[in-house]
XYZ file of C-alpha atoms in Angstrom:
575
model
C 44.594 110.342 109.407
C 44.103 107.783 106.665
C 45.456 104.475 105.483
C 46.328 101.251 107.341
C 48.913 101.373 110.122
C 50.804 98.217 111.225
C 51.364 97.545 114.934
C 53.370 94.842 116.661
C 52.870 93.447 120.158
C 55.016 95.089 122.824
C 57.312 93.088 125.099
C 55.199 94.194 128.074
C 52.229 91.944 127.177
C 49.526 91.196 124.719
C 47.493 94.292 125.590
C 50.450 96.719 125.131
C 51.330 97.824 121.626
C 54.071 100.065 120.233
C 53.165 102.568 117.533
C 55.934 104.255 115.480
C 54.915 107.476 113.769
C 56.363 108.876 110.559
C 58.505 111.342 112.477
C 60.026 108.459 114.493
C 58.142 109.203 117.762
C 57.076 106.105 119.649
C 53.792 106.082 121.537
C 52.296 103.457 123.822
C 48.902 101.932 123.091
C 47.251 100.186 126.036
C 43.752 98.779 126.456
C 41.572 100.315 129.191
C 39.475 97.860 131.222
C 35.798 98.021 130.525
C 35.005 98.777 134.113
C 37.301 101.801 133.955
C 35.379 103.043 130.975
C 31.950 102.347 132.361
C 32.468 102.962 136.074
C 32.228 106.284 137.786
C 29.577 108.038 139.759
C 26.450 107.819 137.664
C 24.926 110.119 140.180
C 27.543 112.721 139.404
C 27.302 112.280 135.664
C 23.840 111.170 134.677
C 24.170 112.578 131.191
C 27.246 110.551 130.501
C 25.599 107.343 131.601
C 22.880 107.940 129.073
C 25.372 108.434 126.298
C 27.672 105.493 127.127
C 25.679 102.818 125.331
C 25.716 104.939 122.197
C 29.480 105.016 122.195
C 30.165 101.376 123.076
C 27.895 98.870 121.503
C 28.729 95.586 119.861
C 32.498 95.231 119.387
C 33.469 98.718 120.634
C 36.472 98.897 122.966
C 38.093 102.008 124.357
C 41.899 102.263 124.196
C 44.177 104.921 125.691
C 46.956 106.261 123.457
C 49.663 108.432 124.990
C 53.031 109.651 123.831
C 56.211 108.465 125.580
C 56.335 110.942 128.413
C 52.590 111.086 129.175
C 51.118 109.492 132.307
C 51.434 105.732 132.556
C 47.826 105.111 133.552
C 44.593 106.907 134.218
C 44.096 108.806 137.452
C 40.980 109.999 139.238
C 39.617 113.360 138.443
C 40.132 116.157 140.944
C 36.472 116.117 141.952
C 36.646 112.523 143.123
C 34.920 111.109 140.067
C 36.334 109.453 137.035
C 37.247 111.151 133.792
C 35.292 110.652 130.735
C 36.327 108.875 127.560
C 37.384 105.502 128.763
C 38.722 106.291 132.199
C 41.343 108.760 131.094
C 42.029 111.467 133.647
C 40.799 114.942 133.188
C 43.067 116.981 130.957
C 45.862 118.717 132.791
C 49.090 120.433 131.706
C 51.093 117.269 132.301
C 48.921 114.857 130.301
C 47.518 117.014 127.542
C 48.995 114.612 124.979
C 46.756 111.707 126.048
C 44.427 110.476 123.317
C 41.655 107.906 123.326
C 41.362 105.150 120.723
C 38.220 103.099 120.568
C 37.084 100.524 118.085
C 33.970 101.008 116.014
C 31.730 98.360 114.655
C 31.464 97.577 110.995
C 28.536 99.910 110.477
C 30.790 102.904 111.175
C 33.742 101.863 108.989
C 34.201 104.204 106.034
C 33.996 102.801 102.560
C 37.719 103.291 101.927
C 38.562 101.159 104.983
C 36.149 98.341 104.191
C 38.125 97.375 101.086
C 41.324 96.675 102.986
C 39.936 95.012 106.132
C 41.119 91.460 106.698
C 40.698 88.891 109.433
C 43.624 90.391 111.315
C 42.550 94.019 110.907
C 41.244 96.212 113.677
C 39.448 99.438 112.852
C 39.448 102.086 115.550
C 38.317 105.666 115.989
C 40.837 108.286 117.124
C 39.854 111.398 119.100
C 41.332 113.644 121.777
C 40.697 112.554 125.345
C 40.079 116.098 126.510
C 37.280 116.653 123.963
C 33.702 116.163 125.189
C 32.124 112.863 124.357
C 30.306 113.094 121.100
C 28.767 110.826 118.620
C 31.236 108.665 116.681
C 30.203 110.459 113.553
C 31.245 113.896 114.739
C 33.886 115.804 112.831
C 36.682 115.552 115.417
C 36.908 111.782 115.187
C 38.942 110.055 112.514
C 38.852 106.401 111.653
C 42.007 104.468 110.741
C 42.693 100.800 110.180
C 45.234 98.982 112.349
C 46.265 95.416 111.818
C 48.508 93.179 113.886
C 51.049 91.098 111.933
C 50.449 87.425 112.228
C 53.079 85.309 113.961
C 53.963 83.643 110.676
C 54.442 87.003 108.999
C 56.937 88.091 111.646
C 58.868 84.868 111.102
C 58.789 85.504 107.375
C 60.343 88.946 107.913
C 62.969 87.381 110.175
C 63.823 84.801 107.518
C 64.013 87.492 104.866
C 66.385 89.555 107.036
C 68.583 86.499 107.609
C 68.709 85.748 103.873
C 69.673 89.323 103.035
C 72.090 89.823 105.946
C 75.203 89.614 103.766
C 73.922 92.190 101.293
C 71.862 94.370 103.619
C 74.463 94.677 106.379
C 76.359 97.395 104.538
C 73.257 99.512 103.888
C 73.249 102.959 105.443
C 69.549 103.686 104.831
C 66.406 101.559 104.474
C 65.993 102.864 100.941
C 69.001 100.784 99.909
C 67.270 97.667 101.184
C 64.089 98.747 99.399
C 66.029 98.873 96.159
C 67.461 95.439 96.930
C 64.010 93.999 97.581
C 62.698 95.539 94.397
C 65.577 94.007 92.433
C 64.577 90.636 93.906
C 61.160 91.000 92.272
C 59.140 91.469 95.449
C 55.695 92.858 94.622
C 53.361 94.962 96.730
C 50.894 92.096 97.056
C 53.635 89.785 98.359
C 54.716 92.457 100.833
C 51.202 92.677 102.259
C 50.220 89.006 102.168
C 53.507 87.298 103.108
C 55.146 89.855 105.382
C 52.216 91.887 106.759
C 53.556 95.310 105.731
C 51.654 97.951 103.857
C 54.351 98.645 101.250
C 57.887 97.897 100.216
C 59.413 100.734 102.222
C 57.829 99.538 105.458
C 59.244 96.061 104.907
C 62.653 97.531 104.049
C 62.632 99.484 107.321
C 61.824 96.295 109.244
C 64.659 94.411 107.556
C 66.988 97.335 108.183
C 66.198 97.236 111.905
C 66.755 93.499 112.115
C 70.074 93.279 110.264
C 73.104 94.561 112.208
C 75.299 97.026 110.402
C 78.464 95.505 109.010
C 80.857 97.159 106.614
C 83.308 94.532 105.319
C 86.648 95.596 103.971
C 86.831 95.592 100.178
C 88.834 92.878 98.523
C 92.515 93.684 98.211
C 93.416 94.669 94.657
C 96.188 92.757 92.918
C 99.726 93.881 93.611
C 100.842 95.969 90.634
C 104.495 95.392 91.596
C 104.408 91.646 92.081
C 107.826 90.390 90.987
C 108.539 87.547 88.613
C 110.437 85.170 90.896
C 111.954 83.051 88.136
C 113.041 86.068 86.151
C 114.777 87.673 89.122
C 116.586 84.398 89.875
C 117.705 84.069 86.272
C 118.997 87.621 86.193
C 121.111 86.987 89.271
C 122.642 83.919 87.618
C 123.146 85.725 84.318
C 125.064 88.492 86.052
C 127.567 85.945 87.376
C 127.764 83.256 84.679
C 129.892 85.310 82.242
C 132.657 85.198 84.839
C 133.130 81.511 83.913
C 134.736 82.681 80.686
C 137.641 84.050 82.724
C 138.265 80.590 84.120
C 138.393 79.011 80.674
C 140.468 81.680 78.925
C 142.724 82.910 81.745
C 145.803 81.194 80.268
C 145.256 82.922 76.924
C 145.131 86.558 78.044
C 147.266 86.644 81.220
C 150.006 89.006 80.163
C 151.438 92.287 81.282
C 148.585 94.619 80.309
C 145.761 92.123 79.832
C 144.141 92.485 83.264
C 144.220 96.278 83.164
C 142.645 96.343 79.704
C 139.846 94.041 80.860
C 139.141 96.168 83.929
C 139.018 99.461 82.033
C 136.871 97.996 79.273
C 134.539 96.515 81.864
C 134.118 99.859 83.633
C 133.277 101.605 80.366
C 130.795 98.851 79.456
C 129.096 99.128 82.852
C 128.719 102.888 82.613
C 127.494 102.818 79.007
C 125.180 99.886 79.643
C 123.489 101.621 82.574
C 122.848 104.789 80.588
C 121.728 102.917 77.476
C 119.450 100.641 79.485
C 117.738 103.602 81.125
C 117.199 105.329 77.805
C 115.854 102.112 76.287
C 113.395 101.699 79.132
C 112.180 105.254 78.579
C 111.672 104.499 74.914
C 110.000 101.204 75.765
C 107.161 103.214 77.288
C 106.387 104.416 73.756
C 106.762 101.029 72.079
C 109.057 98.058 71.546
C 110.073 99.347 68.152
C 111.355 102.598 69.628
C 113.268 100.721 72.333
C 114.723 98.381 69.724
C 115.961 101.294 67.618
C 117.622 102.833 70.681
C 119.389 99.574 71.528
C 120.407 98.972 67.924
C 122.018 102.399 67.755
C 123.613 102.401 71.210
C 124.845 98.847 71.789
C 127.471 98.789 68.993
C 128.745 102.205 70.083
C 129.205 100.974 73.632
C 131.129 97.895 72.475
C 133.459 100.010 70.346
C 134.072 102.531 73.139
C 134.847 99.811 75.672
C 137.246 98.018 73.310
C 139.021 101.261 72.486
C 139.326 102.168 76.176
C 140.927 98.777 76.872
C 143.357 99.200 74.035
C 144.389 102.650 75.246
C 145.632 101.284 78.558
C 148.781 99.837 76.991
C 149.830 97.241 74.512
C 148.123 94.032 75.633
C 148.892 90.794 73.893
C 146.773 89.427 71.050
C 144.863 87.103 73.379
C 144.085 89.886 75.825
C 142.982 92.234 73.041
C 140.647 89.612 71.576
C 139.231 88.766 74.966
C 138.663 92.458 75.722
C 136.797 92.893 72.442
C 134.761 89.753 73.092
C 133.898 90.920 76.592
C 132.727 94.290 75.280
C 130.580 92.688 72.565
C 129.040 90.254 75.029
C 128.125 92.963 77.550
C 126.495 95.025 74.804
C 124.449 92.079 73.460
C 123.530 90.838 76.922
C 122.257 94.291 77.810
C 119.950 94.179 74.779
C 118.487 90.819 75.810
C 118.054 91.835 79.452
C 116.294 95.093 78.605
C 113.905 93.269 76.288
C 113.224 90.591 78.954
C 114.773 87.674 77.060
C 116.655 86.123 79.985
C 115.915 82.528 79.027
C 117.330 83.067 75.562
C 120.496 84.518 77.048
C 120.801 81.557 79.421
C 120.487 79.143 76.496
C 123.199 81.020 74.608
C 125.565 80.642 77.572
C 125.090 76.861 77.738
C 128.422 75.978 75.943
C 130.365 78.248 78.294
C 128.724 76.741 81.377
C 129.310 73.195 80.142
C 132.999 73.846 79.576
C 133.525 75.511 82.960
C 131.756 72.732 84.863
C 134.168 70.089 83.534
C 137.319 71.929 84.598
C 137.723 70.205 88.009
C 137.775 66.772 86.364
C 138.917 67.302 82.790
C 141.323 69.535 80.925
C 139.599 70.694 77.740
C 142.749 72.019 76.024
C 143.479 75.356 74.340
C 141.035 74.829 71.473
C 138.027 74.167 73.669
C 139.098 76.802 76.154
C 138.897 79.390 73.420
C 136.171 77.769 71.334
C 133.480 77.323 73.950
C 133.462 80.986 75.054
C 133.581 82.033 71.398
C 130.619 79.786 70.627
C 128.608 81.312 73.441
C 129.576 84.801 72.262
C 128.343 84.057 68.752
C 125.105 82.599 70.157
C 124.485 85.730 72.235
C 125.238 87.934 69.231
C 122.798 86.022 67.023
C 120.125 86.041 69.741
C 120.429 89.790 70.224
C 120.189 90.407 66.484
C 117.148 88.148 66.181
C 115.353 89.882 69.040
C 116.146 93.335 67.676
C 114.847 92.279 64.273
C 111.543 91.301 65.865
C 111.196 94.591 67.705
C 111.935 96.617 64.596
C 109.173 94.753 62.762
C 106.579 96.138 65.188
C 104.399 99.055 64.183
C 105.815 102.469 65.086
C 104.169 104.299 67.953
C 102.355 107.504 66.957
C 103.735 110.736 68.380
C 106.621 108.980 70.141
C 108.687 111.356 72.274
C 112.467 111.112 72.260
C 113.778 111.796 75.777
C 116.793 114.011 76.233
C 120.097 112.147 76.551
C 120.992 114.112 79.681
C 118.269 112.225 81.569
C 120.341 109.049 81.322
C 123.601 110.686 82.372
C 123.236 110.097 86.153
C 122.562 106.410 85.524
C 125.779 106.128 83.564
C 127.708 107.866 86.322
C 126.236 105.487 88.869
C 127.295 102.506 86.761
C 130.849 103.828 86.623
C 130.932 104.511 90.382
C 129.512 101.085 91.203
C 132.133 99.454 88.993
C 134.942 101.292 90.776
C 133.648 100.342 94.232
C 133.310 96.689 93.241
C 136.775 96.758 91.702
C 138.337 98.133 94.877
C 136.519 95.490 96.896
C 137.744 92.787 94.539
C 141.401 93.736 94.855
C 141.764 91.744 98.063
C 138.419 89.863 98.185
C 137.732 88.364 94.711
C 135.123 85.925 95.984
C 133.227 88.750 97.651
C 132.679 90.233 94.177
C 131.151 86.940 93.013
C 128.808 86.947 96.003
C 127.835 90.547 95.342
C 127.224 89.859 91.652
C 124.969 86.890 92.294
C 123.015 88.904 94.865
C 121.864 91.387 92.220
C 119.012 89.042 91.320
C 117.536 89.010 94.857
C 118.245 92.736 95.049
C 116.011 93.346 92.041
C 113.318 91.113 93.549
C 113.398 93.145 96.772
C 113.016 96.366 94.798
C 109.711 95.060 93.487
C 108.651 93.912 96.936
C 109.407 97.312 98.426
C 107.195 99.019 95.886
C 104.367 96.527 96.399
C 104.515 96.783 100.190
C 104.608 100.568 100.000
C 101.462 100.659 97.883
C 99.744 98.358 100.395
C 100.853 100.636 103.248
C 99.471 103.630 101.378
C 96.053 101.960 101.253
C 96.173 100.862 104.898
C 97.081 104.201 106.514
C 95.111 107.421 106.817
C 97.698 109.782 108.317
C 101.015 111.065 107.041
C 102.826 110.069 110.206
C 101.453 106.544 110.047
C 102.586 106.134 106.457
C 106.060 107.444 107.217
C 106.435 104.905 110.010
C 105.250 102.090 107.777
C 107.519 103.210 104.949
C 110.541 103.281 107.247
C 109.709 99.810 108.510
C 109.372 98.464 104.960
C 112.715 99.989 103.983
C 114.440 98.444 107.000
C 112.810 95.081 106.332
C 113.843 94.932 102.673
C 117.371 96.132 103.394
C 117.868 93.541 106.126
C 116.397 90.835 103.893
C 118.991 91.700 101.246
C 121.965 91.872 103.601
C 121.137 88.822 105.732
C 122.201 86.164 103.159
C 125.392 88.062 102.360
C 126.782 87.620 105.857
C 127.070 83.801 105.778
C 128.198 83.988 102.142
C 131.044 86.327 103.108
C 132.076 84.085 105.995
C 131.925 81.042 103.735
C 134.238 82.601 101.162
C 136.588 83.989 103.801
C 135.832 87.618 102.927
C 135.630 90.449 105.416
C 131.882 90.848 106.149
C 131.694 94.540 107.071
C 133.013 96.112 103.823
C 130.884 93.772 101.727
C 127.697 94.503 103.682
C 128.198 98.262 103.613
C 128.935 98.221 99.883
C 125.849 96.108 99.237
C 123.693 98.454 101.342
C 124.924 101.502 99.436
C 124.331 99.903 96.038
C 120.862 98.577 96.877
C 119.683 101.889 98.337
C 120.988 103.721 95.274
C 119.123 101.313 92.989
C 115.976 101.856 95.052
C 116.150 105.612 94.612
C 116.789 105.189 90.896
C 113.718 102.988 90.610
C 111.645 105.932 91.871
C 113.222 108.367 89.433
C 115.687 109.942 91.880
C 118.950 109.605 89.970
C 121.255 112.531 90.642
C 121.515 112.132 94.414
C 122.585 108.453 94.369
C 124.871 109.127 91.422
C 126.615 112.005 93.224
C 126.977 110.071 96.498
C 128.302 106.939 94.799
C 130.721 108.916 92.599
C 132.106 110.658 95.688
C 132.496 107.336 97.524
C 134.116 105.724 94.482
C 136.526 108.621 94.050
C 137.581 108.407 97.689
C 137.949 104.627 97.607
C 139.818 104.722 94.284
C 142.210 107.394 95.499
C 142.955 105.421 98.658
C 143.542 102.281 96.629
C 145.974 104.076 94.300
C 147.948 105.910 96.937
C 147.854 103.167 99.558
C 148.596 99.962 97.672
C 148.164 97.659 100.696
C 144.422 97.002 100.911
C 142.749 98.494 103.922
C 139.203 97.221 104.568
C 138.576 99.932 107.140
C 138.966 102.710 104.562
C 136.617 101.014 102.126
C 134.148 100.471 104.965
C 134.320 104.170 105.806
C 133.604 105.210 102.218
C 130.809 102.715 101.635
C 129.316 103.221 105.091
C 129.113 106.976 104.613
C 127.420 106.495 101.253
C 124.971 103.976 102.720
C 123.985 106.300 105.564
C 123.450 109.268 103.262
C 121.445 107.273 100.745
C 119.306 105.642 103.438
C 118.502 109.021 104.982
C 117.571 110.431 101.603
C 115.410 107.386 100.870
C 113.537 107.864 104.153
C 112.956 111.514 103.311
C 111.959 111.008 99.680
C 110.081 107.718 99.782
C 108.310 108.545 103.052
C 105.968 110.854 101.131
C 102.753 109.310 99.768
C 103.165 111.171 96.480
C 106.205 109.029 95.646
C 104.016 105.900 95.544
C 100.861 107.312 93.983
């Protein structure tokens, strides 16, 4: 054995020490009273008495070292005498691991140990207790240096462990703390002088034992789906504000075929706008210039198709034809601004229309203002859309941009048509319910973002598939209830039947949720089937029947909710 070995006082007393070996075996080191070492029957062992002074002179002390599991103290020898070597019992099968440690005076300290001795160092000789007593210089004895840490050094280690508790608590091995201490600039001399340890690794092990293990949760990453609250609120208002134009211009287009032309043109604009918006968003992933080119090519076509569809319904009057064309142009331009996230610009363009509609309860603007204010807003929206498209086309083209197939946007267009039919059937006997539903599209979009953010958080918080499915179902129920809850008092306030409105809103929101995750054909097919059934009932049964609409919308809502639970309950949908 070689090198210094640090010992610390045991809790049992000052003369009991605990020694930890490299292989993590703890042994007990206890002093043996001098009388136990020197007593015995000199008559029985005259040779030993002659040799005793040679072994213990000056500062020599005999210590007994035994492994945990050896005898606790010395026992008399079988022959009635005392064992040699410091009172240790004669070697037997049960205590063959007992060793004897005795100190040696300075004359017997090897040269390598003299260099490292300090005031708190204790140099001892180690030999087997069952070996015959020999001279301290015999070959079976080995000298090693032991030192006891000073009281101040133990306090220094305690202070160091307290200072590093936050950073050392998560360590899983003392080597990590050793690296931390080394990064703090702790030198070997400081380790020995200040902390009483032979090297950095010994000090790291002491700190590791003192600091309790703690593994704090990592900081939550930012929500990638955090919604823009102001933007969602503006979008809800912008969906409803164009309806003020009907209040201002109703006297100009109310004729035999005017209402039918407006409805048909609106349905075509909704379907085309949904498909064009989806395709523009796909192109926006490549670049704003590509999305701008898609909108520039598709928006005018949608306005022309909607105007032509309105004209084909009959022979509306001049006012109705102009209003139908204006409605189609506005919906096309508004779709451009909404896709490119220019809601504030669209709101500013609608300011003349809003100002004219607000004054209607107290002031009659006259035919000129009734037609001029909506026309002014239409021109402002048209100019704003052109200006925004011009800016997007000035951007640099994206390299290797991929043009998606048009068929990918087809289910979104079908959903827009089906949603328009369902809202139209609802509005036949509950016009104010349509206004409530339109305004709620802003909060509906906000809840779509919240669902995605909460689902990502649930994916991080769960470790089993079943646990994630339960969390996902709870998040879906929470968001759906949060969307439907405000609609109930709004329906009662407007005098509308609550059940059809709530079921229609549930079906539309669940369909939008599935579309947000790329599942388009299932919600499109379900909504088209519900719209076909509701439209057929409305045509063949002219008196409105809320129960039939509730049946159609309720069936669609149940199917879409079940499909959402099945599809969105898989972790891969949120990865």
